[in-house]
Coordinates of C-alpha atoms (C1' of nucleotides) in Angstrom, one line a residue:
Chain A
V1 CA 0.2 7.5 -4.3
T2 CA 3.3 8.7 -6.1
T3 CA 6.1 7.1 -4.1
L4 CA 8.9 7.8 -6.6
N5 CA 12.4 7.9 -5.3
A6 CA 12.7 11.7 -5.0
S7 CA 9.3 12.3 -3.3
R8 CA 9.6 9.5 -0.7
T9 CA 8.9 10.9 2.7
A10 CA 11.1 10.4 5.8
R11 CA 8.5 8.0 7.1
A12 CA 8.6 5.8 4.0
R13 CA 12.4 5.8 4.0
A14 CA 12.4 4.8 7.7
R15 CA 9.9 2.1 7.0
D16 CA 11.9 0.5 4.2
E17 CA 15.0 0.6 6.3
L18 CA 13.5 -1.0 9.4
T19 CA 11.8 -3.6 7.2
R20 CA 15.3 -4.5 6.0
E21 CA 16.8 -4.4 9.5
I22 CA 14.1 -6.8 10.7
K23 CA 14.8 -9.3 8.0
E24 CA 18.6 -9.0 8.6
A25 CA 18.1 -9.6 12.4
A26 CA 15.8 -12.6 11.5
R27 CA 18.5 -14.0 9.2
R28 CA 21.0 -13.7 12.0
Q29 CA 18.5 -15.6 14.2
L30 CA 18.3 -18.3 11.6
T31 CA 22.0 -18.8 11.7
E32 CA 21.8 -19.7 15.4
H33 CA 18.6 -21.7 15.8
G34 CA 17.2 -22.7 12.4
G35 CA 13.9 -21.7 10.8
A36 CA 11.5 -23.6 13.0
A37 CA 12.7 -21.6 16.0
L38 CA 12.5 -18.2 14.4
S39 CA 11.1 -15.9 17.1
L40 CA 9.5 -12.5 16.6
R41 CA 10.3 -11.6 20.2
A42 CA 14.0 -12.4 19.8
V43 CA 14.1 -10.3 16.6
A44 CA 12.5 -7.4 18.3
R45 CA 14.9 -7.7 21.3
E46 CA 17.9 -7.6 19.0
L47 CA 16.7 -4.4 17.4
G48 CA 15.7 -2.8 20.8
L49 CA 12.0 -2.7 19.8
A50 CA 8.9 -3.8 21.7
S51 CA 7.8 -7.2 20.3
S52 CA 4.5 -5.7 19.3
A53 CA 6.3 -3.2 17.0
I54 CA 7.1 -6.0 14.5
Y55 CA 3.4 -6.2 13.7
R56 CA 3.7 -2.7 12.1
Y57 CA 6.0 -4.4 9.5
F58 CA 4.8 -8.0 9.1
P59 CA 1.3 -9.3 9.8
G60 CA 2.8 -12.2 11.7
R61 CA 5.6 -14.8 12.0
D62 CA 4.6 -16.7 8.9
E63 CA 4.8 -13.7 6.7
L64 CA 8.2 -12.9 8.0
L65 CA 9.3 -16.4 7.2
T66 CA 7.9 -16.1 3.7
A67 CA 9.9 -12.9 3.2
L68 CA 13.1 -14.7 4.3
I69 CA 12.4 -17.6 2.0
V70 CA 11.8 -15.3 -1.0
D71 CA 15.0 -13.4 -0.2
A72 CA 17.0 -16.6 0.1
Y73 CA 15.8 -17.9 -3.2
D74 CA 16.6 -14.6 -4.8
A75 CA 20.0 -14.4 -3.1
V76 CA 21.2 -17.8 -4.3
G77 CA 19.6 -17.3 -7.7
E78 CA 21.3 -14.0 -8.2
E79 CA 24.7 -15.4 -7.1
A80 CA 24.3 -18.3 -9.5
E81 CA 23.3 -16.0 -12.4
R82 CA 26.3 -13.8 -11.6
L83 CA 28.8 -16.6 -11.7
E84 CA 27.2 -18.3 -14.6
A85 CA 27.4 -15.1 -16.6
E86 CA 31.1 -14.9 -16.1
A87 CA 31.8 -18.2 -17.9
P88 CA 32.3 -18.0 -21.7
R89 CA 29.0 -18.5 -23.5
G90 CA 30.3 -21.3 -25.6
D91 CA 31.6 -23.3 -22.7
H92 CA 28.4 -25.0 -21.7
L93 CA 30.0 -27.4 -19.2
G94 CA 31.8 -24.5 -17.6
R95 CA 28.5 -22.6 -17.3
W96 CA 26.9 -25.5 -15.5
L97 CA 29.9 -26.0 -13.2
A98 CA 29.9 -22.3 -12.4
T99 CA 26.2 -22.5 -11.5
A100 CA 26.7 -25.6 -9.4
E101 CA 29.7 -24.1 -7.5
A102 CA 27.8 -20.9 -7.0
V103 CA 24.9 -22.8 -5.3
R104 CA 27.3 -24.8 -3.1
G105 CA 29.3 -21.7 -2.2
W106 CA 26.3 -19.8 -1.2
A107 CA 25.0 -22.8 0.7
L108 CA 28.2 -23.2 2.7
G109 CA 28.1 -19.5 3.6
H110 CA 24.4 -19.4 4.4
R111 CA 23.7 -22.8 5.9
N112 CA 20.4 -21.9 7.7
E113 CA 19.0 -19.9 4.8
Y114 CA 19.9 -22.8 2.6
E115 CA 18.1 -25.2 4.9
L116 CA 15.1 -22.9 4.9
I117 CA 14.6 -23.4 1.2
F118 CA 16.2 -26.9 0.5
G119 CA 15.9 -28.7 3.8
S120 CA 12.7 -30.1 5.3
P121 CA 9.9 -27.5 5.3
V122 CA 9.2 -25.6 8.5
P123 CA 6.4 -27.5 10.3
G124 CA 3.1 -25.8 10.3
Y125 CA 4.2 -23.4 7.6
A126 CA 2.8 -23.6 4.1
A127 CA 4.9 -21.8 1.4
P128 CA 2.6 -19.4 -0.5
Q129 CA 2.6 -18.7 -4.3
A130 CA 5.0 -15.9 -3.9
T131 CA 7.9 -18.3 -3.4
I132 CA 7.4 -20.1 -6.8
D133 CA 9.0 -17.6 -9.2
P134 CA 12.2 -17.0 -7.1
A135 CA 12.5 -20.7 -6.7
A136 CA 12.7 -21.2 -10.4
R137 CA 15.7 -19.0 -11.1
I138 CA 18.3 -21.7 -10.9
P139 CA 16.4 -24.4 -12.8
L140 CA 15.8 -21.7 -15.5
L141 CA 19.5 -21.1 -15.6
L142 CA 20.1 -24.7 -16.3
V143 CA 17.4 -24.6 -19.0
G144 CA 19.3 -21.7 -20.7
I145 CA 22.5 -23.6 -20.7
V146 CA 21.0 -26.7 -22.2
R147 CA 19.1 -24.7 -24.8
D148 CA 22.4 -23.0 -25.9
A149 CA 24.2 -26.4 -26.0
M150 CA 21.4 -27.8 -28.1
A151 CA 21.6 -24.9 -30.5
A152 CA 25.4 -25.2 -30.9
R153 CA 25.1 -28.9 -31.5
D154 CA 22.2 -28.6 -33.9
G155 CA 24.4 -26.2 -36.0
A156 CA 27.2 -28.7 -36.2
D157 CA 25.2 -31.9 -36.4
P158 CA 21.4 -31.3 -36.6
G159 CA 18.9 -33.5 -35.1
R160 CA 21.1 -35.4 -32.7
P161 CA 19.5 -35.6 -29.3
V162 CA 21.3 -34.4 -26.2
G163 CA 22.5 -37.2 -23.8
T164 CA 21.7 -40.8 -24.1
A165 CA 18.3 -41.7 -25.3
S166 CA 16.1 -44.4 -23.6
A167 CA 12.5 -45.4 -23.7
L168 CA 10.3 -43.2 -21.6
P169 CA 7.3 -44.6 -19.8
E170 CA 4.0 -43.0 -20.7
G171 CA 3.5 -41.1 -17.4
V172 CA 6.9 -39.5 -17.6
R173 CA 6.5 -38.7 -21.3
A174 CA 3.3 -36.8 -20.6
D175 CA 4.9 -34.8 -17.8
M176 CA 7.9 -34.0 -19.8
T177 CA 5.9 -32.9 -22.8
A178 CA 3.9 -30.5 -20.6
L179 CA 7.1 -29.2 -19.1
G180 CA 8.7 -28.7 -22.5
T181 CA 5.7 -26.6 -23.6
L182 CA 5.7 -24.7 -20.3
L183 CA 9.4 -23.8 -20.7
D184 CA 9.0 -23.3 -24.5
L185 CA 12.0 -25.6 -24.8
D186 CA 12.4 -27.8 -27.8
V187 CA 14.5 -30.7 -26.5
P188 CA 13.9 -34.4 -26.4
Q189 CA 11.8 -35.5 -23.4
E190 CA 14.7 -37.6 -22.2
S191 CA 16.8 -34.5 -21.9
L192 CA 14.2 -32.8 -19.8
A193 CA 14.1 -35.7 -17.4
E194 CA 17.9 -35.6 -17.4
M195 CA 17.8 -31.9 -16.5
L196 CA 15.5 -32.6 -13.6
Q197 CA 17.8 -35.3 -12.4
A198 CA 20.8 -33.0 -12.7
W199 CA 19.0 -30.4 -10.6
T200 CA 18.1 -33.0 -8.0
T201 CA 21.6 -34.3 -7.9
L202 CA 23.1 -30.9 -7.4
I203 CA 20.9 -30.1 -4.4
G204 CA 21.1 -33.7 -3.2
T205 CA 24.9 -33.6 -3.1
I206 CA 24.9 -30.3 -1.2
N207 CA 22.4 -31.6 1.2
F208 CA 24.4 -34.8 1.9
E209 CA 27.5 -32.7 2.5
L210 CA 25.7 -30.2 4.8
F211 CA 23.7 -32.7 6.7
G212 CA 26.6 -35.0 7.4
H213 CA 25.6 -38.0 5.3
L214 CA 29.0 -38.3 3.7
V215 CA 31.0 -38.2 6.9
G216 CA 33.4 -41.2 6.7
S217 CA 33.1 -41.5 3.0
V218 CA 34.3 -38.2 1.7
S219 CA 36.9 -35.8 3.1
D220 CA 37.8 -33.5 0.2
Y221 CA 34.4 -32.1 -0.4
D222 CA 35.5 -29.5 -3.0
A223 CA 37.0 -32.1 -5.3
Y224 CA 34.1 -34.5 -4.7
F225 CA 31.5 -31.9 -5.6
R226 CA 33.3 -30.7 -8.6
Y227 CA 33.8 -34.2 -9.9
Q228 CA 30.2 -35.3 -9.4
M229 CA 28.9 -32.1 -11.1
S230 CA 31.3 -32.7 -14.0
R231 CA 29.9 -36.2 -14.5
T232 CA 26.4 -34.8 -14.2
G233 CA 27.1 -32.1 -16.8
A234 CA 28.6 -34.6 -19.2
R235 CA 25.5 -36.7 -18.9
L236 CA 23.5 -33.7 -19.9
G237 CA 25.6 -33.6 -23.1
L238 CA 27.4 -30.4 -22.1
V239 CA 30.9 -29.8 -23.4
Chain B
V1 CA 22.5 -59.8 36.0
T2 CA 21.0 -62.7 34.2
T3 CA 18.1 -61.0 32.3
L4 CA 17.2 -64.0 30.0
N5 CA 13.8 -64.1 28.6
A6 CA 12.4 -66.6 31.1
S7 CA 13.7 -65.0 34.2
R8 CA 12.7 -61.4 33.3
T9 CA 10.8 -59.8 36.2
A10 CA 7.5 -58.1 35.9
R11 CA 9.3 -54.9 36.5
A12 CA 11.7 -55.5 33.6
R13 CA 8.8 -56.4 31.3
A14 CA 6.8 -53.3 32.2
R15 CA 9.9 -51.2 31.6
D16 CA 10.5 -52.5 28.1
E17 CA 6.9 -52.1 27.2
L18 CA 6.6 -48.5 28.4
T19 CA 9.9 -47.6 26.7
R20 CA 8.3 -48.9 23.5
E21 CA 5.0 -47.0 24.2
I22 CA 6.9 -43.8 24.8
K23 CA 8.7 -44.1 21.5
E24 CA 5.4 -44.9 19.7
A25 CA 3.7 -41.9 21.2
A26 CA 6.7 -39.7 20.2
R27 CA 6.5 -41.0 16.7
R28 CA 2.9 -40.0 16.6
Q29 CA 3.9 -36.6 17.8
L30 CA 6.4 -36.4 15.0
T31 CA 3.7 -37.0 12.4
E32 CA 1.9 -33.9 13.6
H33 CA 4.6 -31.4 14.3
G34 CA 7.9 -32.5 13.1
G35 CA 11.1 -33.3 15.0
A36 CA 12.1 -29.9 16.2
A37 CA 8.8 -29.6 18.1
L38 CA 9.0 -33.0 19.8
S39 CA 7.8 -32.4 23.3
L40 CA 8.3 -34.6 26.3
R41 CA 5.3 -33.1 28.1
A42 CA 3.0 -33.9 25.1
V43 CA 4.3 -37.5 25.0
A44 CA 3.7 -37.9 28.7
R45 CA 0.2 -36.3 28.3
E46 CA -0.7 -38.8 25.6
L47 CA 0.3 -41.7 27.8
G48 CA -1.4 -40.3 30.9
L49 CA 1.9 -40.0 32.7
A50 CA 3.4 -37.2 34.7
S51 CA 5.9 -35.4 32.5
S52 CA 8.6 -36.2 35.0
A53 CA 8.0 -39.9 34.6
I54 CA 9.6 -39.9 31.2
Y55 CA 12.9 -39.3 32.9
R56 CA 12.8 -42.8 34.3
Y57 CA 13.1 -44.0 30.7
F58 CA 15.2 -41.4 28.9
P59 CA 17.7 -39.1 30.4
G60 CA 16.2 -36.2 28.4
R61 CA 14.7 -35.0 25.2
D62 CA 17.8 -35.5 23.1
E63 CA 18.2 -39.1 24.0
L64 CA 14.6 -39.8 23.1
L65 CA 15.3 -38.1 19.7
T66 CA 18.3 -40.3 19.2
A67 CA 16.2 -43.4 19.9
L68 CA 13.7 -42.3 17.3
I69 CA 16.4 -41.6 14.8
V70 CA 18.0 -45.0 15.3
D71 CA 14.6 -46.7 15.0
A72 CA 13.9 -44.8 11.8
Y73 CA 17.1 -45.8 10.2
D74 CA 16.5 -49.4 11.2
A75 CA 12.9 -49.4 10.0
V76 CA 13.7 -48.1 6.5
G77 CA 16.8 -50.3 6.4
E78 CA 14.9 -53.4 7.3
E79 CA 12.2 -52.6 4.8
A80 CA 14.7 -52.1 2.0
E81 CA 16.6 -55.3 2.9
R82 CA 13.3 -57.2 2.9
L83 CA 12.2 -56.0 -0.5
E84 CA 15.6 -56.3 -2.0
A85 CA 15.8 -59.9 -0.8
E86 CA 12.7 -60.7 -2.8
A87 CA 14.2 -59.9 -6.1
P88 CA 16.1 -62.7 -8.0
R89 CA 19.8 -62.6 -7.1
G90 CA 20.9 -62.4 -10.7
D91 CA 18.6 -59.4 -11.5
H92 CA 20.9 -56.7 -10.2
L93 CA 18.9 -53.8 -11.7
G94 CA 15.8 -55.3 -10.2
R95 CA 17.4 -55.5 -6.8
W96 CA 18.5 -51.8 -7.0
L97 CA 15.0 -50.8 -8.1
A98 CA 13.4 -52.8 -5.2
T99 CA 15.7 -51.1 -2.8
A100 CA 14.9 -47.6 -4.2
E101 CA 11.1 -48.3 -4.2
A102 CA 11.3 -49.6 -0.7
V103 CA 12.9 -46.4 0.6
R104 CA 10.4 -44.2 -1.3
G105 CA 7.5 -46.3 -0.1
W106 CA 8.6 -46.1 3.5
A107 CA 9.3 -42.4 3.1
L108 CA 5.7 -41.7 1.8
G109 CA 4.3 -43.7 4.7
H110 CA 6.5 -42.1 7.4
R111 CA 7.1 -38.6 6.2
N112 CA 8.2 -37.1 9.5
E113 CA 10.4 -40.0 10.5
Y114 CA 11.9 -39.7 7.0
E115 CA 12.5 -36.0 7.5
L116 CA 14.1 -36.8 10.8
I117 CA 16.8 -38.7 9.2
F118 CA 17.1 -37.3 5.7
G119 CA 15.8 -33.7 6.1
S120 CA 17.7 -30.9 7.8
P121 CA 19.1 -31.8 11.2
V122 CA 17.1 -30.8 14.2
P123 CA 18.6 -27.5 15.4
G124 CA 20.6 -27.8 18.6
Y125 CA 20.8 -31.6 18.4
A126 CA 24.0 -33.4 17.4
A127 CA 23.6 -37.0 16.2
P128 CA 25.7 -39.3 18.3
Q129 CA 27.9 -42.3 17.2
A130 CA 25.0 -44.7 17.8
T131 CA 23.2 -43.5 14.6
I132 CA 26.1 -44.3 12.3
D133 CA 25.7 -48.1 11.9
P134 CA 21.9 -48.1 11.3
A135 CA 22.4 -45.2 8.8
A136 CA 24.8 -47.4 6.8
R137 CA 22.3 -50.3 6.1
I138 CA 20.9 -49.0 2.8
P139 CA 24.2 -47.9 1.3
L140 CA 25.6 -51.3 2.3
L141 CA 22.7 -52.9 0.4
L142 CA 23.8 -51.0 -2.7
V143 CA 27.4 -52.1 -2.1
G144 CA 26.2 -55.7 -2.1
I145 CA 24.3 -55.4 -5.3
V146 CA 27.2 -53.8 -7.1
R147 CA 29.6 -56.4 -5.8
D148 CA 27.4 -59.2 -7.2
A149 CA 27.0 -57.4 -10.5
M150 CA 30.8 -57.0 -10.7
A151 CA 31.3 -60.7 -9.9
A152 CA 28.8 -61.8 -12.6
R153 CA 30.4 -59.5 -15.1
D154 CA 33.9 -60.6 -14.3
G155 CA 32.9 -64.2 -14.9
A156 CA 31.6 -63.4 -18.4
D157 CA 34.1 -60.8 -19.4
P158 CA 36.8 -60.3 -16.8
G159 CA 38.5 -57.0 -16.1
R160 CA 35.9 -54.7 -17.7
P161 CA 35.1 -51.8 -15.3
V162 CA 31.6 -51.1 -14.2
G163 CA 30.0 -48.0 -15.7
T164 CA 31.8 -45.4 -17.8
A165 CA 35.3 -44.6 -16.8
S166 CA 36.7 -41.1 -16.5
A167 CA 39.7 -39.4 -15.0
L168 CA 39.5 -39.0 -11.2
P169 CA 41.0 -35.9 -9.6
E170 CA 43.5 -36.7 -6.9
G171 CA 41.3 -35.7 -3.9
V172 CA 38.5 -37.9 -5.1
R173 CA 40.8 -40.8 -5.9
A174 CA 42.3 -40.7 -2.4
D175 CA 38.8 -40.7 -0.7
M176 CA 37.5 -43.5 -3.0
T177 CA 40.6 -45.6 -2.3
A178 CA 40.0 -45.3 1.4
L179 CA 36.3 -46.1 1.0
G180 CA 37.1 -49.1 -1.1
T181 CA 39.4 -50.4 1.6
L182 CA 36.9 -49.7 4.3
L183 CA 34.1 -51.6 2.5
D184 CA 36.5 -54.3 1.4
L185 CA 35.1 -53.7 -2.1
D186 CA 37.3 -54.3 -5.1
V187 CA 35.7 -52.1 -7.7
P188 CA 37.2 -49.2 -9.8
Q189 CA 37.2 -45.9 -7.9
E190 CA 35.0 -44.4 -10.6
S191 CA 32.3 -47.0 -9.6
L192 CA 32.5 -46.1 -6.0
A193 CA 31.9 -42.4 -6.8
E194 CA 29.1 -43.5 -9.0
M195 CA 27.5 -45.5 -6.1
L196 CA 27.7 -42.4 -3.9
Q197 CA 26.0 -40.4 -6.5
A198 CA 23.3 -43.0 -7.0
W199 CA 22.7 -43.0 -3.2
T200 CA 22.6 -39.2 -3.3
T201 CA 20.2 -39.1 -6.2
L202 CA 17.9 -41.7 -4.6
I203 CA 17.5 -39.6 -1.5
G204 CA 17.5 -36.3 -3.4
T205 CA 14.7 -37.5 -5.7
I206 CA 12.6 -38.5 -2.7
N207 CA 13.4 -35.2 -0.9
F208 CA 12.3 -33.2 -4.0
E209 CA 9.0 -35.0 -4.2
L210 CA 8.3 -34.8 -0.5
F211 CA 9.4 -31.2 0.0
G212 CA 7.5 -30.0 -3.0
H213 CA 10.3 -29.0 -5.3
L214 CA 8.8 -30.8 -8.3
V215 CA 5.4 -29.3 -8.1
G216 CA 4.5 -28.0 -11.5
S217 CA 7.1 -30.2 -13.3
V218 CA 6.0 -33.7 -12.3
S219 CA 2.6 -35.1 -11.6
D220 CA 3.1 -38.9 -12.0
Y221 CA 5.6 -39.3 -9.3
D222 CA 5.5 -43.1 -9.3
A223 CA 6.5 -43.3 -13.0
Y224 CA 9.0 -40.4 -12.6
F225 CA 10.8 -42.0 -9.6
R226 CA 11.0 -45.4 -11.3
Y227 CA 12.3 -44.0 -14.5
Q228 CA 15.0 -41.9 -12.8
M229 CA 16.1 -44.8 -10.7
S230 CA 16.3 -47.1 -13.8
R231 CA 18.6 -44.6 -15.4
T232 CA 20.6 -44.3 -12.2
G233 CA 20.9 -48.1 -12.0
A234 CA 21.9 -48.4 -15.7
R235 CA 24.6 -45.9 -15.0
L236 CA 25.9 -48.1 -12.3
G237 CA 26.3 -50.9 -14.9
L238 CA 23.4 -52.9 -13.4
V239 CA 21.5 -55.2 -15.7
Chain C
dT1 C1' 3.3 29.9 5.2
dG2 C1' 0.4 28.4 8.9
dT3 C1' -3.1 25.7 11.0
dA4 C1' -6.3 21.6 12.0
dC5 C1' -6.8 17.0 11.3
dA6 C1' -5.6 12.3 9.9
dT7 C1' -2.2 8.9 9.7
dC8 C1' 1.0 6.0 11.5
dA9 C1' 5.2 4.0 14.4
dG10 C1' 6.2 2.4 18.5
dT11 C1' 5.1 1.4 23.6
dG12 C1' 4.3 -1.6 27.5
dA13 C1' 1.2 -4.4 29.9
dA14 C1' -1.4 -8.3 29.6
dC15 C1' -3.5 -12.9 28.0
dG16 C1' -2.9 -17.6 27.8
dC17 C1' -0.1 -20.9 26.4
dG18 C1' 3.8 -24.4 26.3
dC19 C1' 8.3 -26.0 27.4
dG20 C1' 12.5 -29.1 29.9
dT21 C1' 14.1 -30.3 34.1
dT22 C1' 14.5 -30.9 39.3
dC23 C1' 13.1 -32.6 43.7
dA24 C1' 11.3 -34.7 47.8
dC25 C1' 7.8 -38.0 48.2
dT26 C1' 4.9 -42.5 48.3
dG27 C1' 4.0 -47.1 47.4
dA28 C1' 4.8 -51.1 44.9
dT29 C1' 8.2 -54.7 43.4
dG30 C1' 12.3 -57.4 44.0
dT31 C1' 16.0 -59.8 46.8
dA32 C1' 19.1 -61.6 50.4
dC33 C1' 18.9 -64.1 54.4
Chain D
dT1 C1' 8.1 -69.7 53.5
dG2 C1' 8.5 -65.3 55.8
dT3 C1' 10.7 -61.1 57.0
dA4 C1' 13.7 -56.7 56.5
dC5 C1' 15.7 -53.9 53.5
dA6 C1' 16.9 -52.0 49.0
dT7 C1' 15.5 -50.7 44.6
dC8 C1' 12.7 -48.5 41.5
dA9 C1' 8.4 -46.4 39.0
dG10 C1' 5.6 -42.8 39.1
dT11 C1' 3.7 -38.4 41.3
dG12 C1' 2.7 -33.5 41.6
dA13 C1' 4.4 -29.2 42.6
dA14 C1' 7.6 -25.9 41.5
dC15 C1' 11.4 -23.2 38.9
dG16 C1' 12.4 -20.2 35.3
dC17 C1' 12.0 -19.7 30.9
dG18 C1' 10.1 -18.4 26.2
dC19 C1' 6.5 -17.7 22.8
dG20 C1' 2.7 -15.1 19.4
dT21 C1' -0.7 -11.9 19.5
dT22 C1' -3.9 -8.1 21.2
dC23 C1' -5.0 -3.6 22.8
dA24 C1' -5.5 1.1 24.3
dC25 C1' -2.2 4.6 24.4
dT26 C1' 1.2 8.6 23.2
dG27 C1' 3.7 11.4 20.3
dA28 C1' 5.7 12.3 16.0
dT29 C1' 5.1 12.8 10.9
dG30 C1' 2.4 14.0 6.9
dT31 C1' -1.4 16.5 4.3
dA32 C1' -5.3 19.4 2.8
dC33 C1' -6.9 23.8 2.9

DNA sequence: TGTACATCAGTGAACGCGCGTTCACTGATGTAC
DNA sequence: TGTACATCAGTGAACGCGCGTTCACTGATGTAC
């Protein structure tokens, strides 16, 4: 089964291409009707295929949905990684802001794909294991930024914890200890909790904007978002 | 058209009752399939009615959805007001925590109703004006708490702003000024922005728990939520 | 290089299902005199 | 208090639509010898 690039048959090439086209058509469908209403028949229609033909490419509707979800996580993750990489390494707050703006920018340009991953789950659909890794890309970006900020700070003034300390209840302490080990990240547990809250606030702020919960309170969403993310970054101890 | 309680005809009573039963059946449907899949026919079936009978009570599916949304906002708002009222008036942090826990408790007990109002909007459905007032109940509760905290603080140490101050960009300043006027709330603009963020973080944290974004990072959700909300409250200057 | 066979993509009809909404209707309830 | 008429709740059939999935099939592409 040597399917190296050169030796790929015409059949294999056609298959890859159609798989991509099916996903693209499905994404276009999403834009118009949302994830719950994704229809295999409509996708087939748009491509001029018999509806049954889709089954040569995906075992069923749920697997197509899974592919779209994985692609969406990867797309927003890649975009965030790209913009974050453009900020100067020493500017930790700038790196966080770049990440946040990247996520919001992508969300505004891909509303329904964003809803697919950060809105309410599609009813009757259970996300499989395959979505976990791609979903972690943005949080891991944040971890990297905080790690670097910690390292820079430790050099100048060793031992000082990031952010404002406060007593952690036992249940939280246990979870944060496990999370620190999992991430191989040597920061105070308070900081880990703060990172989770920053991540939550980032997505929460975009959700509120997109889902209309700020109508009547905010009109300059660009400025609002940037300001709230600056405050969030400062709270993380980023400078 | 004197429809006072005593003079209500049997017809009017029956109408109110069936209207309520239709909404209850619809809520039960929500629990199983989510808002997008709400079906008039299924509701009628559950009540042993012809599907066309529903049209005597609601002009169509969208109006039934609107009724459910308004009811949901009112239900969670009432629950929050009830629990908040039980906390001692002078314990501002306690009042905020009571509010937050009330919202989370209601959300856990009414997942699909919660998704209806705080998840992604139902595709093809546009929320009408009627949903605005009920949606404001919880934010207004927060406004009241901060107002009282401000008043108490001003008595002891007048003029000190709530929370940590920071320079506000022009766009944000303008929005917060307008919002302060709208709410008739005399707090620094920074505090208003902080309140919006607290409200966002409250809903964001519940969303992350409910939608599974914290799987693998958090296991003791009770403790996690309470801790994050304590931090958020402290940031608001509540004690 | 040519042939025989296996693999695979795509078809089109069919199954069985569910949906929102309209309409002319029956029969019960309410109201004005 | 009784009668005549108007109002309204609920019916059941129908319209026109869309869906996911299965299946036996044709014809093109790939492969082993």
